[in-house]
Tab-separated table of C-alpha atoms in Angstrom:
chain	number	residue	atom	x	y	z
A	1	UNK	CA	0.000	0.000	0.000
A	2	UNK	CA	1.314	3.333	-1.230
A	3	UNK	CA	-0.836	6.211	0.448
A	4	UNK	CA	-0.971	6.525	3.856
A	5	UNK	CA	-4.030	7.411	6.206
A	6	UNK	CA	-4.825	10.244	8.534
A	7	UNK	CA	-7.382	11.364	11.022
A	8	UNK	CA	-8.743	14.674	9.179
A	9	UNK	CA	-9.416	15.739	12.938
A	10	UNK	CA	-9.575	14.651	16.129
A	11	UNK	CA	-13.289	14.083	16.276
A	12	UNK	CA	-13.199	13.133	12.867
A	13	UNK	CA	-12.924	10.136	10.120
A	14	UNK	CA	-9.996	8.516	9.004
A	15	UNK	CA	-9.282	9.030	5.748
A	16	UNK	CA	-6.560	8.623	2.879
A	17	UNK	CA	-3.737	11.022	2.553
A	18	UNK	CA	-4.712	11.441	-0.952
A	19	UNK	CA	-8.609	10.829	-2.446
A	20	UNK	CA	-9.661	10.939	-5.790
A	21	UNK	CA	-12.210	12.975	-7.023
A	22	UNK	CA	-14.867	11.099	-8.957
A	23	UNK	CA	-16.511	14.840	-10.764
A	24	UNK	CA	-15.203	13.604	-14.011
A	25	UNK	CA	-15.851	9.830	-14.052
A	26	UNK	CA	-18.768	9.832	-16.649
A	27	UNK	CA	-15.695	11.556	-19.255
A	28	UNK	CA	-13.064	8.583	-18.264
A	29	UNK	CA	-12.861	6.181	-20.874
A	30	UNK	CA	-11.550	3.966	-17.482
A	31	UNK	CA	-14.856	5.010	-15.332
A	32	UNK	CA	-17.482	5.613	-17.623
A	33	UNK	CA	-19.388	2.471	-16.660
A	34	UNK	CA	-20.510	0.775	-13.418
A	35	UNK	CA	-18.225	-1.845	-13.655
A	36	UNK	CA	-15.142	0.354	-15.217
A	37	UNK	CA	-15.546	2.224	-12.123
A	38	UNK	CA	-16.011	-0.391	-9.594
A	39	UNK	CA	-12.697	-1.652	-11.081
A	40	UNK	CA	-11.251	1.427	-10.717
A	41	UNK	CA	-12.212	1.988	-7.281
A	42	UNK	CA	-10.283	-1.497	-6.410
A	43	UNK	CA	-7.190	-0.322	-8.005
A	44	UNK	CA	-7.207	2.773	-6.001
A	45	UNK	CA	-8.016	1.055	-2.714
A	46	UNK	CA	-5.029	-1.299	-3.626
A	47	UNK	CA	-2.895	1.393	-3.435
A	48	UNK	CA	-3.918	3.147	-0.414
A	49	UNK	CA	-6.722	5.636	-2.117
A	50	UNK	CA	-10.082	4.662	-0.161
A	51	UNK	CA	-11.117	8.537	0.488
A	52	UNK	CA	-13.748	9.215	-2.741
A	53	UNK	CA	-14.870	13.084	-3.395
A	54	UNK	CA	-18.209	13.408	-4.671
A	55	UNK	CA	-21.085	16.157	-4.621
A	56	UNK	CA	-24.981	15.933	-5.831
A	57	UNK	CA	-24.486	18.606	-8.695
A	58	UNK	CA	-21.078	16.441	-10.519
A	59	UNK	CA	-22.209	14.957	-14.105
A	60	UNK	CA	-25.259	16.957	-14.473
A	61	UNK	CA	-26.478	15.123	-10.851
A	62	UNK	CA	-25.461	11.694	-12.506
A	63	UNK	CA	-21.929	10.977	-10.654
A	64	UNK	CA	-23.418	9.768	-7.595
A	65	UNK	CA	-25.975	7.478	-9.486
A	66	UNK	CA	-22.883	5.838	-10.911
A	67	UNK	CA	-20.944	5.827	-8.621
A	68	UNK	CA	-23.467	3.850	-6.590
A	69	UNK	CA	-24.487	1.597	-9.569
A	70	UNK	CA	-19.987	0.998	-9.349
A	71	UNK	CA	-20.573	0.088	-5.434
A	72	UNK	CA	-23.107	-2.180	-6.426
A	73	UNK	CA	-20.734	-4.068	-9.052
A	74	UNK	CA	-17.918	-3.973	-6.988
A	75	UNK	CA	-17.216	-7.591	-5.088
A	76	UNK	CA	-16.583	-5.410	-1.552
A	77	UNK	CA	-19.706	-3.026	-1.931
A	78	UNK	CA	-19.053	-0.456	-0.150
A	79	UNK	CA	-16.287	-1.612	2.471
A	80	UNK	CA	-12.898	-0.293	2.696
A	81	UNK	CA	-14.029	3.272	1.827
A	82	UNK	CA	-14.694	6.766	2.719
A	83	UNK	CA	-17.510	8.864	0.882
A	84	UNK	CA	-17.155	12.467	0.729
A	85	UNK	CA	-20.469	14.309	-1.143
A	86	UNK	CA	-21.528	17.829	-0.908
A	87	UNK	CA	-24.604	19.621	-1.320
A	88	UNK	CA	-25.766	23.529	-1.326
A	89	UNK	CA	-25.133	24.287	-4.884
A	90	UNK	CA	-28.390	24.445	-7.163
A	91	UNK	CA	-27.290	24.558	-10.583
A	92	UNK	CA	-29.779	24.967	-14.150
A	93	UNK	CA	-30.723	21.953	-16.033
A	94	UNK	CA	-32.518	19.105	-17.493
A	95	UNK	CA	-31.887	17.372	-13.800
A	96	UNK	CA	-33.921	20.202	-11.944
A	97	UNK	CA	-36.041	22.236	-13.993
A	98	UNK	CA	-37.454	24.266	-11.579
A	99	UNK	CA	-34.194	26.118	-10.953
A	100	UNK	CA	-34.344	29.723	-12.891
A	101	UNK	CA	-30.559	30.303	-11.906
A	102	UNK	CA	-27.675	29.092	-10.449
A	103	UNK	CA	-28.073	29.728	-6.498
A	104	UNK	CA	-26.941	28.433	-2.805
A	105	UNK	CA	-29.813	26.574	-0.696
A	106	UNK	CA	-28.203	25.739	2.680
A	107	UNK	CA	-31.691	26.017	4.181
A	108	UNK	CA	-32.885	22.843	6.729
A	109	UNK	CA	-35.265	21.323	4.315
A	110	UNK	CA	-32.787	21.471	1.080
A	111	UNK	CA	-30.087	19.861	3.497
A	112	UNK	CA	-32.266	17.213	4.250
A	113	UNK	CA	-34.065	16.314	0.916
A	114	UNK	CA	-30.434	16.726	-0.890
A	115	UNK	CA	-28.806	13.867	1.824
A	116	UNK	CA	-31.322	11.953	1.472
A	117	UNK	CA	-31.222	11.825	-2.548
A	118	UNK	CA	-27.477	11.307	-2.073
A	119	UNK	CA	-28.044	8.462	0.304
A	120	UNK	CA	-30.601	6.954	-2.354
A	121	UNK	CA	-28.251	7.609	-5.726
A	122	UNK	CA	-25.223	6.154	-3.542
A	123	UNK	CA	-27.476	3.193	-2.070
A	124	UNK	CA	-26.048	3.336	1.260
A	125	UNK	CA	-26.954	4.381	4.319
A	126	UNK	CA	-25.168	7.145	5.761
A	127	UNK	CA	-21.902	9.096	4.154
A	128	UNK	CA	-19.106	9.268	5.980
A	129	UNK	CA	-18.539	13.289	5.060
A	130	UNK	CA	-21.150	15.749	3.926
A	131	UNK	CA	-19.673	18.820	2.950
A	132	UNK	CA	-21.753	22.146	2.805
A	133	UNK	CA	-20.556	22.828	-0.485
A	134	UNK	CA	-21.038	26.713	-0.497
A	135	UNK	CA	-21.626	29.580	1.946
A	136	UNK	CA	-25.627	30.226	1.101
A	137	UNK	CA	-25.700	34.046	2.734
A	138	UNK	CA	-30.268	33.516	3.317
A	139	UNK	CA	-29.974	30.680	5.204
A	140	UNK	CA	-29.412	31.599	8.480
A	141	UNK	CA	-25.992	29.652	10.481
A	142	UNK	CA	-28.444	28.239	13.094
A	143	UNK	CA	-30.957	26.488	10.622
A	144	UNK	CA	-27.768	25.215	8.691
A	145	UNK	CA	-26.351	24.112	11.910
A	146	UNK	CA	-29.597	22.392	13.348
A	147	UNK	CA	-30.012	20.530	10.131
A	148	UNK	CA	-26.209	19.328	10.278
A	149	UNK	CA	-27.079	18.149	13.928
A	150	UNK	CA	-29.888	16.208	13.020
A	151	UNK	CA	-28.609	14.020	10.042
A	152	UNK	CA	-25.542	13.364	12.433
A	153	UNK	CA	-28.249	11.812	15.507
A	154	UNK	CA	-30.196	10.237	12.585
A	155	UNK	CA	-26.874	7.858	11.391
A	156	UNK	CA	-27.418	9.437	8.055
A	157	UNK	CA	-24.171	10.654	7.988
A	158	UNK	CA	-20.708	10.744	10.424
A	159	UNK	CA	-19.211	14.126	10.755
A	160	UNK	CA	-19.329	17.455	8.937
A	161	UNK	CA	-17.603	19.466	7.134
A	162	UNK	CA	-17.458	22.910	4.598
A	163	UNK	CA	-15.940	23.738	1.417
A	164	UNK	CA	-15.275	26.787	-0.354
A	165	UNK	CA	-15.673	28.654	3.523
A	166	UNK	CA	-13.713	31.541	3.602
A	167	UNK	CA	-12.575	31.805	7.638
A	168	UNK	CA	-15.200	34.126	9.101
A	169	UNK	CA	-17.599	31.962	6.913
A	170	UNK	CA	-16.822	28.693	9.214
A	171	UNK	CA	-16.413	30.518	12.166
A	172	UNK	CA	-20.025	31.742	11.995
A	173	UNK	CA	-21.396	28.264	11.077
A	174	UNK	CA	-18.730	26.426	13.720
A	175	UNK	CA	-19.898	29.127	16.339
A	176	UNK	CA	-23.814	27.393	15.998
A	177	UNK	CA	-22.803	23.514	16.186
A	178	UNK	CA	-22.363	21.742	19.081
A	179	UNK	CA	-20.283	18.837	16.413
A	180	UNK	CA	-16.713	20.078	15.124
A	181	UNK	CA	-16.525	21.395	11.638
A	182	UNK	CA	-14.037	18.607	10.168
A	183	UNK	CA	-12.706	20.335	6.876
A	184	UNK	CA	-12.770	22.635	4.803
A	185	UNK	CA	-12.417	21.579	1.187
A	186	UNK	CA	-11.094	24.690	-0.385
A	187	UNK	CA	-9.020	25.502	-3.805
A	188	UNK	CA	-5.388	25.269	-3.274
A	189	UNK	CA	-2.135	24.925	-6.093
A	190	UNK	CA	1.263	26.425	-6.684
A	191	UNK	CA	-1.601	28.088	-9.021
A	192	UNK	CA	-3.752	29.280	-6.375
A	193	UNK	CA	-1.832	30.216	-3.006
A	194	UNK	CA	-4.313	32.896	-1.386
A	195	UNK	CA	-5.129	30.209	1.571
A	196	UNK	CA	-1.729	30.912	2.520
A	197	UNK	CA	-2.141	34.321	2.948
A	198	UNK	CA	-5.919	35.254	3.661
A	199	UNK	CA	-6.220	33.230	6.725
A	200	UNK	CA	-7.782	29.546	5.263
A	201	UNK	CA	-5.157	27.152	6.655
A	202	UNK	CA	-4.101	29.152	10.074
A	203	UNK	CA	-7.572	28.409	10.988
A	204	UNK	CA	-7.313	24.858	9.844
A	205	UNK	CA	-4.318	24.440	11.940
A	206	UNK	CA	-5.583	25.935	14.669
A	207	UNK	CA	-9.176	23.837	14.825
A	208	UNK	CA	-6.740	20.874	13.635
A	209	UNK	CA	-8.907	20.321	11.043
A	210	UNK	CA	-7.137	19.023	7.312
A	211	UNK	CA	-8.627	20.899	4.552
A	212	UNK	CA	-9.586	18.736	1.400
A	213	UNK	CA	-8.044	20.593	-1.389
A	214	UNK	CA	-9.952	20.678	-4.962
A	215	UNK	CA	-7.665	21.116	-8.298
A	216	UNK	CA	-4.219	20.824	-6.017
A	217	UNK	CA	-2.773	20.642	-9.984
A	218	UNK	CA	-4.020	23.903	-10.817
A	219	UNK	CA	-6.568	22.097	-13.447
A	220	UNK	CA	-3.672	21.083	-14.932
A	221	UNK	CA	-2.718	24.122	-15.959
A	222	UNK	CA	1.040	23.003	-14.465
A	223	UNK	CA	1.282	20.505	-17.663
A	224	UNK	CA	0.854	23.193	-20.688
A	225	UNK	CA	3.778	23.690	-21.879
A	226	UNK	CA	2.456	26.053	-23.999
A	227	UNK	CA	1.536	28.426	-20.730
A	228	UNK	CA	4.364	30.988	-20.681
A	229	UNK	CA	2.647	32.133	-17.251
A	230	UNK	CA	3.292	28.844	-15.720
A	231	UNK	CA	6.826	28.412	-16.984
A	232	UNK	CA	8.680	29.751	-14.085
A	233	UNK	CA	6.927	27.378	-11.704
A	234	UNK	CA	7.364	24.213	-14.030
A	235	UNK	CA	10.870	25.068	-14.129
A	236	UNK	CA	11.075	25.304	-9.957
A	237	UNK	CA	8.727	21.816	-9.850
A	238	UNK	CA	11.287	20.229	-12.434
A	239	UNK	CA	14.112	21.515	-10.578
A	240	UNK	CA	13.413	20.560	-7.272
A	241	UNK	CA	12.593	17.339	-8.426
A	242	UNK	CA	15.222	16.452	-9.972
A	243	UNK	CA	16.943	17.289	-6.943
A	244	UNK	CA	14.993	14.880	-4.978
A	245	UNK	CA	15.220	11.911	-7.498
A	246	UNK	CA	12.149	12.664	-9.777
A	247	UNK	CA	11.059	14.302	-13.174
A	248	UNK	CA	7.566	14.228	-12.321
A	249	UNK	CA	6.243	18.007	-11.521
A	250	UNK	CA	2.616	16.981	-10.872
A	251	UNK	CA	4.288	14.513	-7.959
A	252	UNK	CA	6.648	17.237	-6.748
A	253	UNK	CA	3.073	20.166	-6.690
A	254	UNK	CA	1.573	17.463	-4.598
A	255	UNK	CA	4.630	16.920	-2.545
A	256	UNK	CA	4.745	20.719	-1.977
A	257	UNK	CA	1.047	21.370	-0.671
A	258	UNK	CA	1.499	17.793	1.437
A	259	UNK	CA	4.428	19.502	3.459
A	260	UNK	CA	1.954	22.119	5.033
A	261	UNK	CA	1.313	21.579	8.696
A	262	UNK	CA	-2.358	21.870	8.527
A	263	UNK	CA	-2.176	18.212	6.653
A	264	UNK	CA	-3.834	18.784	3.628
A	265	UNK	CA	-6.157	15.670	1.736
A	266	UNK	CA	-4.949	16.557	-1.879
A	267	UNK	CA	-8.050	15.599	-4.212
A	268	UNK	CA	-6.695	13.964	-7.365
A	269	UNK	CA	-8.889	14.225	-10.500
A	270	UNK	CA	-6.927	11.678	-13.351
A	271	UNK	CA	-9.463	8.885	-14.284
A	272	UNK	CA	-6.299	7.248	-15.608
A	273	UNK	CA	-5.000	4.935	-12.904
A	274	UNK	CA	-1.144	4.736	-14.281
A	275	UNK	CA	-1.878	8.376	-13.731
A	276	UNK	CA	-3.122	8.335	-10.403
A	277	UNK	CA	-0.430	5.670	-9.357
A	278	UNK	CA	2.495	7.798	-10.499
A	279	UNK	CA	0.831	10.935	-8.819
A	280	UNK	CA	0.378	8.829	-5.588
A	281	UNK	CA	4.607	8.615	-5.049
A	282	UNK	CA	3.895	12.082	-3.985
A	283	UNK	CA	3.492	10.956	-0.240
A	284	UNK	CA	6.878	9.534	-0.600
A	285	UNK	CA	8.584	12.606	-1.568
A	286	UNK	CA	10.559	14.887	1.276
A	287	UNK	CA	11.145	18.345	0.231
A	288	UNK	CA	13.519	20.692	1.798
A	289	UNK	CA	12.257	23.653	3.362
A	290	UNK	CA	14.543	25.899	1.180
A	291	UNK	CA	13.073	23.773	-2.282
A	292	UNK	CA	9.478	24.414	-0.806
A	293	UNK	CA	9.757	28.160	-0.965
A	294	UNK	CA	11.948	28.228	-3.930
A	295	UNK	CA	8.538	26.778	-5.244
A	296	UNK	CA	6.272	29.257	-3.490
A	297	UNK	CA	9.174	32.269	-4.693
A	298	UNK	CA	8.445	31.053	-8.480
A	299	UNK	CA	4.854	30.609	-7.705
A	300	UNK	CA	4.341	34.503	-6.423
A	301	UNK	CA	7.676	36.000	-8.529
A	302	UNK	CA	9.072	36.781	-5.416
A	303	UNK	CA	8.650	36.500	-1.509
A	304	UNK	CA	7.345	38.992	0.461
Protein backbone atom coordinates (compact mmCIF):
# COMPACT_ATOMS: atom_id res chain seq x y z
CA UNK A 1 0.00 0.00 0.00
CA UNK A 2 1.31 3.33 -1.23
CA UNK A 3 -0.84 6.21 0.45
CA UNK A 4 -0.97 6.52 3.86
CA UNK A 5 -4.03 7.41 6.21
CA UNK A 6 -4.82 10.24 8.53
CA UNK A 7 -7.38 11.36 11.02
CA UNK A 8 -8.74 14.67 9.18
CA UNK A 9 -9.42 15.74 12.94
CA UNK A 10 -9.58 14.65 16.13
CA UNK A 11 -13.29 14.08 16.28
CA UNK A 12 -13.20 13.13 12.87
CA UNK A 13 -12.92 10.14 10.12
CA UNK A 14 -10.00 8.52 9.00
CA UNK A 15 -9.28 9.03 5.75
CA UNK A 16 -6.56 8.62 2.88
CA UNK A 17 -3.74 11.02 2.55
CA UNK A 18 -4.71 11.44 -0.95
CA UNK A 19 -8.61 10.83 -2.45
CA UNK A 20 -9.66 10.94 -5.79
CA UNK A 21 -12.21 12.98 -7.02
CA UNK A 22 -14.87 11.10 -8.96
CA UNK A 23 -16.51 14.84 -10.76
CA UNK A 24 -15.20 13.60 -14.01
CA UNK A 25 -15.85 9.83 -14.05
CA UNK A 26 -18.77 9.83 -16.65
CA UNK A 27 -15.70 11.56 -19.26
CA UNK A 28 -13.06 8.58 -18.26
CA UNK A 29 -12.86 6.18 -20.87
CA UNK A 30 -11.55 3.97 -17.48
CA UNK A 31 -14.86 5.01 -15.33
CA UNK A 32 -17.48 5.61 -17.62
CA UNK A 33 -19.39 2.47 -16.66
CA UNK A 34 -20.51 0.78 -13.42
CA UNK A 35 -18.22 -1.84 -13.66
CA UNK A 36 -15.14 0.35 -15.22
CA UNK A 37 -15.55 2.22 -12.12
CA UNK A 38 -16.01 -0.39 -9.59
CA UNK A 39 -12.70 -1.65 -11.08
CA UNK A 40 -11.25 1.43 -10.72
CA UNK A 41 -12.21 1.99 -7.28
CA UNK A 42 -10.28 -1.50 -6.41
CA UNK A 43 -7.19 -0.32 -8.01
CA UNK A 44 -7.21 2.77 -6.00
CA UNK A 45 -8.02 1.06 -2.71
CA UNK A 46 -5.03 -1.30 -3.63
CA UNK A 47 -2.90 1.39 -3.43
CA UNK A 48 -3.92 3.15 -0.41
CA UNK A 49 -6.72 5.64 -2.12
CA UNK A 50 -10.08 4.66 -0.16
CA UNK A 51 -11.12 8.54 0.49
CA UNK A 52 -13.75 9.21 -2.74
CA UNK A 53 -14.87 13.08 -3.40
CA UNK A 54 -18.21 13.41 -4.67
CA UNK A 55 -21.08 16.16 -4.62
CA UNK A 56 -24.98 15.93 -5.83
CA UNK A 57 -24.49 18.61 -8.69
CA UNK A 58 -21.08 16.44 -10.52
CA UNK A 59 -22.21 14.96 -14.11
CA UNK A 60 -25.26 16.96 -14.47
CA UNK A 61 -26.48 15.12 -10.85
CA UNK A 62 -25.46 11.69 -12.51
CA UNK A 63 -21.93 10.98 -10.65
CA UNK A 64 -23.42 9.77 -7.59
CA UNK A 65 -25.98 7.48 -9.49
CA UNK A 66 -22.88 5.84 -10.91
CA UNK A 67 -20.94 5.83 -8.62
CA UNK A 68 -23.47 3.85 -6.59
CA UNK A 69 -24.49 1.60 -9.57
CA UNK A 70 -19.99 1.00 -9.35
CA UNK A 71 -20.57 0.09 -5.43
CA UNK A 72 -23.11 -2.18 -6.43
CA UNK A 73 -20.73 -4.07 -9.05
CA UNK A 74 -17.92 -3.97 -6.99
CA UNK A 75 -17.22 -7.59 -5.09
CA UNK A 76 -16.58 -5.41 -1.55
CA UNK A 77 -19.71 -3.03 -1.93
CA UNK A 78 -19.05 -0.46 -0.15
CA UNK A 79 -16.29 -1.61 2.47
CA UNK A 80 -12.90 -0.29 2.70
CA UNK A 81 -14.03 3.27 1.83
CA UNK A 82 -14.69 6.77 2.72
CA UNK A 83 -17.51 8.86 0.88
CA UNK A 84 -17.15 12.47 0.73
CA UNK A 85 -20.47 14.31 -1.14
CA UNK A 86 -21.53 17.83 -0.91
CA UNK A 87 -24.60 19.62 -1.32
CA UNK A 88 -25.77 23.53 -1.33
CA UNK A 89 -25.13 24.29 -4.88
CA UNK A 90 -28.39 24.44 -7.16
CA UNK A 91 -27.29 24.56 -10.58
CA UNK A 92 -29.78 24.97 -14.15
CA UNK A 93 -30.72 21.95 -16.03
CA UNK A 94 -32.52 19.11 -17.49
CA UNK A 95 -31.89 17.37 -13.80
CA UNK A 96 -33.92 20.20 -11.94
CA UNK A 97 -36.04 22.24 -13.99
CA UNK A 98 -37.45 24.27 -11.58
CA UNK A 99 -34.19 26.12 -10.95
CA UNK A 100 -34.34 29.72 -12.89
CA UNK A 101 -30.56 30.30 -11.91
CA UNK A 102 -27.68 29.09 -10.45
CA UNK A 103 -28.07 29.73 -6.50
CA UNK A 104 -26.94 28.43 -2.81
CA UNK A 105 -29.81 26.57 -0.70
CA UNK A 106 -28.20 25.74 2.68
CA UNK A 107 -31.69 26.02 4.18
CA UNK A 108 -32.89 22.84 6.73
CA UNK A 109 -35.27 21.32 4.32
CA UNK A 110 -32.79 21.47 1.08
CA UNK A 111 -30.09 19.86 3.50
CA UNK A 112 -32.27 17.21 4.25
CA UNK A 113 -34.07 16.31 0.92
CA UNK A 114 -30.43 16.73 -0.89
CA UNK A 115 -28.81 13.87 1.82
CA UNK A 116 -31.32 11.95 1.47
CA UNK A 117 -31.22 11.83 -2.55
CA UNK A 118 -27.48 11.31 -2.07
CA UNK A 119 -28.04 8.46 0.30
CA UNK A 120 -30.60 6.95 -2.35
CA UNK A 121 -28.25 7.61 -5.73
CA UNK A 122 -25.22 6.15 -3.54
CA UNK A 123 -27.48 3.19 -2.07
CA UNK A 124 -26.05 3.34 1.26
CA UNK A 125 -26.95 4.38 4.32
CA UNK A 126 -25.17 7.14 5.76
CA UNK A 127 -21.90 9.10 4.15
CA UNK A 128 -19.11 9.27 5.98
CA UNK A 129 -18.54 13.29 5.06
CA UNK A 130 -21.15 15.75 3.93
CA UNK A 131 -19.67 18.82 2.95
CA UNK A 132 -21.75 22.15 2.80
CA UNK A 133 -20.56 22.83 -0.48
CA UNK A 134 -21.04 26.71 -0.50
CA UNK A 135 -21.63 29.58 1.95
CA UNK A 136 -25.63 30.23 1.10
CA UNK A 137 -25.70 34.05 2.73
CA UNK A 138 -30.27 33.52 3.32
CA UNK A 139 -29.97 30.68 5.20
CA UNK A 140 -29.41 31.60 8.48
CA UNK A 141 -25.99 29.65 10.48
CA UNK A 142 -28.44 28.24 13.09
CA UNK A 143 -30.96 26.49 10.62
CA UNK A 144 -27.77 25.22 8.69
CA UNK A 145 -26.35 24.11 11.91
CA UNK A 146 -29.60 22.39 13.35
CA UNK A 147 -30.01 20.53 10.13
CA UNK A 148 -26.21 19.33 10.28
CA UNK A 149 -27.08 18.15 13.93
CA UNK A 150 -29.89 16.21 13.02
CA UNK A 151 -28.61 14.02 10.04
CA UNK A 152 -25.54 13.36 12.43
CA UNK A 153 -28.25 11.81 15.51
CA UNK A 154 -30.20 10.24 12.58
CA UNK A 155 -26.87 7.86 11.39
CA UNK A 156 -27.42 9.44 8.05
CA UNK A 157 -24.17 10.65 7.99
CA UNK A 158 -20.71 10.74 10.42
CA UNK A 159 -19.21 14.13 10.75
CA UNK A 160 -19.33 17.46 8.94
CA UNK A 161 -17.60 19.47 7.13
CA UNK A 162 -17.46 22.91 4.60
CA UNK A 163 -15.94 23.74 1.42
CA UNK A 164 -15.27 26.79 -0.35
CA UNK A 165 -15.67 28.65 3.52
CA UNK A 166 -13.71 31.54 3.60
CA UNK A 167 -12.57 31.80 7.64
CA UNK A 168 -15.20 34.13 9.10
CA UNK A 169 -17.60 31.96 6.91
CA UNK A 170 -16.82 28.69 9.21
CA UNK A 171 -16.41 30.52 12.17
CA UNK A 172 -20.02 31.74 12.00
CA UNK A 173 -21.40 28.26 11.08
CA UNK A 174 -18.73 26.43 13.72
CA UNK A 175 -19.90 29.13 16.34
CA UNK A 176 -23.81 27.39 16.00
CA UNK A 177 -22.80 23.51 16.19
CA UNK A 178 -22.36 21.74 19.08
CA UNK A 179 -20.28 18.84 16.41
CA UNK A 180 -16.71 20.08 15.12
CA UNK A 181 -16.52 21.39 11.64
CA UNK A 182 -14.04 18.61 10.17
CA UNK A 183 -12.71 20.34 6.88
CA UNK A 184 -12.77 22.64 4.80
CA UNK A 185 -12.42 21.58 1.19
CA UNK A 186 -11.09 24.69 -0.39
CA UNK A 187 -9.02 25.50 -3.80
CA UNK A 188 -5.39 25.27 -3.27
CA UNK A 189 -2.13 24.92 -6.09
CA UNK A 190 1.26 26.42 -6.68
CA UNK A 191 -1.60 28.09 -9.02
CA UNK A 192 -3.75 29.28 -6.38
CA UNK A 193 -1.83 30.22 -3.01
CA UNK A 194 -4.31 32.90 -1.39
CA UNK A 195 -5.13 30.21 1.57
CA UNK A 196 -1.73 30.91 2.52
CA UNK A 197 -2.14 34.32 2.95
CA UNK A 198 -5.92 35.25 3.66
CA UNK A 199 -6.22 33.23 6.73
CA UNK A 200 -7.78 29.55 5.26
CA UNK A 201 -5.16 27.15 6.66
CA UNK A 202 -4.10 29.15 10.07
CA UNK A 203 -7.57 28.41 10.99
CA UNK A 204 -7.31 24.86 9.84
CA UNK A 205 -4.32 24.44 11.94
CA UNK A 206 -5.58 25.93 14.67
CA UNK A 207 -9.18 23.84 14.82
CA UNK A 208 -6.74 20.87 13.64
CA UNK A 209 -8.91 20.32 11.04
CA UNK A 210 -7.14 19.02 7.31
CA UNK A 211 -8.63 20.90 4.55
CA UNK A 212 -9.59 18.74 1.40
CA UNK A 213 -8.04 20.59 -1.39
CA UNK A 214 -9.95 20.68 -4.96
CA UNK A 215 -7.66 21.12 -8.30
CA UNK A 216 -4.22 20.82 -6.02
CA UNK A 217 -2.77 20.64 -9.98
CA UNK A 218 -4.02 23.90 -10.82
CA UNK A 219 -6.57 22.10 -13.45
CA UNK A 220 -3.67 21.08 -14.93
CA UNK A 221 -2.72 24.12 -15.96
CA UNK A 222 1.04 23.00 -14.46
CA UNK A 223 1.28 20.51 -17.66
CA UNK A 224 0.85 23.19 -20.69
CA UNK A 225 3.78 23.69 -21.88
CA UNK A 226 2.46 26.05 -24.00
CA UNK A 227 1.54 28.43 -20.73
CA UNK A 228 4.36 30.99 -20.68
CA UNK A 229 2.65 32.13 -17.25
CA UNK A 230 3.29 28.84 -15.72
CA UNK A 231 6.83 28.41 -16.98
CA UNK A 232 8.68 29.75 -14.09
CA UNK A 233 6.93 27.38 -11.70
CA UNK A 234 7.36 24.21 -14.03
CA UNK A 235 10.87 25.07 -14.13
CA UNK A 236 11.08 25.30 -9.96
CA UNK A 237 8.73 21.82 -9.85
CA UNK A 238 11.29 20.23 -12.43
CA UNK A 239 14.11 21.51 -10.58
CA UNK A 240 13.41 20.56 -7.27
CA UNK A 241 12.59 17.34 -8.43
CA UNK A 242 15.22 16.45 -9.97
CA UNK A 243 16.94 17.29 -6.94
CA UNK A 244 14.99 14.88 -4.98
CA UNK A 245 15.22 11.91 -7.50
CA UNK A 246 12.15 12.66 -9.78
CA UNK A 247 11.06 14.30 -13.17
CA UNK A 248 7.57 14.23 -12.32
CA UNK A 249 6.24 18.01 -11.52
CA UNK A 250 2.62 16.98 -10.87
CA UNK A 251 4.29 14.51 -7.96
CA UNK A 252 6.65 17.24 -6.75
CA UNK A 253 3.07 20.17 -6.69
CA UNK A 254 1.57 17.46 -4.60
CA UNK A 255 4.63 16.92 -2.55
CA UNK A 256 4.75 20.72 -1.98
CA UNK A 257 1.05 21.37 -0.67
CA UNK A 258 1.50 17.79 1.44
CA UNK A 259 4.43 19.50 3.46
CA UNK A 260 1.95 22.12 5.03
CA UNK A 261 1.31 21.58 8.70
CA UNK A 262 -2.36 21.87 8.53
CA UNK A 263 -2.18 18.21 6.65
CA UNK A 264 -3.83 18.78 3.63
CA UNK A 265 -6.16 15.67 1.74
CA UNK A 266 -4.95 16.56 -1.88
CA UNK A 267 -8.05 15.60 -4.21
CA UNK A 268 -6.69 13.96 -7.36
CA UNK A 269 -8.89 14.22 -10.50
CA UNK A 270 -6.93 11.68 -13.35
CA UNK A 271 -9.46 8.88 -14.28
CA UNK A 272 -6.30 7.25 -15.61
CA UNK A 273 -5.00 4.93 -12.90
CA UNK A 274 -1.14 4.74 -14.28
CA UNK A 275 -1.88 8.38 -13.73
CA UNK A 276 -3.12 8.34 -10.40
CA UNK A 277 -0.43 5.67 -9.36
CA UNK A 278 2.50 7.80 -10.50
CA UNK A 279 0.83 10.94 -8.82
CA UNK A 280 0.38 8.83 -5.59
CA UNK A 281 4.61 8.62 -5.05
CA UNK A 282 3.90 12.08 -3.98
CA UNK A 283 3.49 10.96 -0.24
CA UNK A 284 6.88 9.53 -0.60
CA UNK A 285 8.58 12.61 -1.57
CA UNK A 286 10.56 14.89 1.28
CA UNK A 287 11.15 18.35 0.23
CA UNK A 288 13.52 20.69 1.80
CA UNK A 289 12.26 23.65 3.36
CA UNK A 290 14.54 25.90 1.18
CA UNK A 291 13.07 23.77 -2.28
CA UNK A 292 9.48 24.41 -0.81
CA UNK A 293 9.76 28.16 -0.97
CA UNK A 294 11.95 28.23 -3.93
CA UNK A 295 8.54 26.78 -5.24
CA UNK A 296 6.27 29.26 -3.49
CA UNK A 297 9.17 32.27 -4.69
CA UNK A 298 8.44 31.05 -8.48
CA UNK A 299 4.85 30.61 -7.71
CA UNK A 300 4.34 34.50 -6.42
CA UNK A 301 7.68 36.00 -8.53
CA UNK A 302 9.07 36.78 -5.42
CA UNK A 303 8.65 36.50 -1.51
CA UNK A 304 7.34 38.99 0.46
Amino acid sequence: MLVPRQKLHARGPEVSRLAWGVWRALKGDATNTPAKLATFIDQCVEIGITTFDLADIYGNYEIEGLFGAALRARSAGRKGIEIVSKFGVCNVGAARPLNRVKHYNNSRAHIEATVENSLRAIGTDHLDLPLVHRSDFLAPAEETALALEDLVAAGKVRHVGVSNHAPHQLSLLQSKLVLPIVTNQIELSVLACAPLFDGTLAQAQEAAAAPMIWSPLGGGRLFDAADAATRPIREALHEVGLRRGTDDVGAVALAWLLCLPSRPIPVLGSTQFARLRLLAKAVQLQLGRQDWYQILAAARGKLA
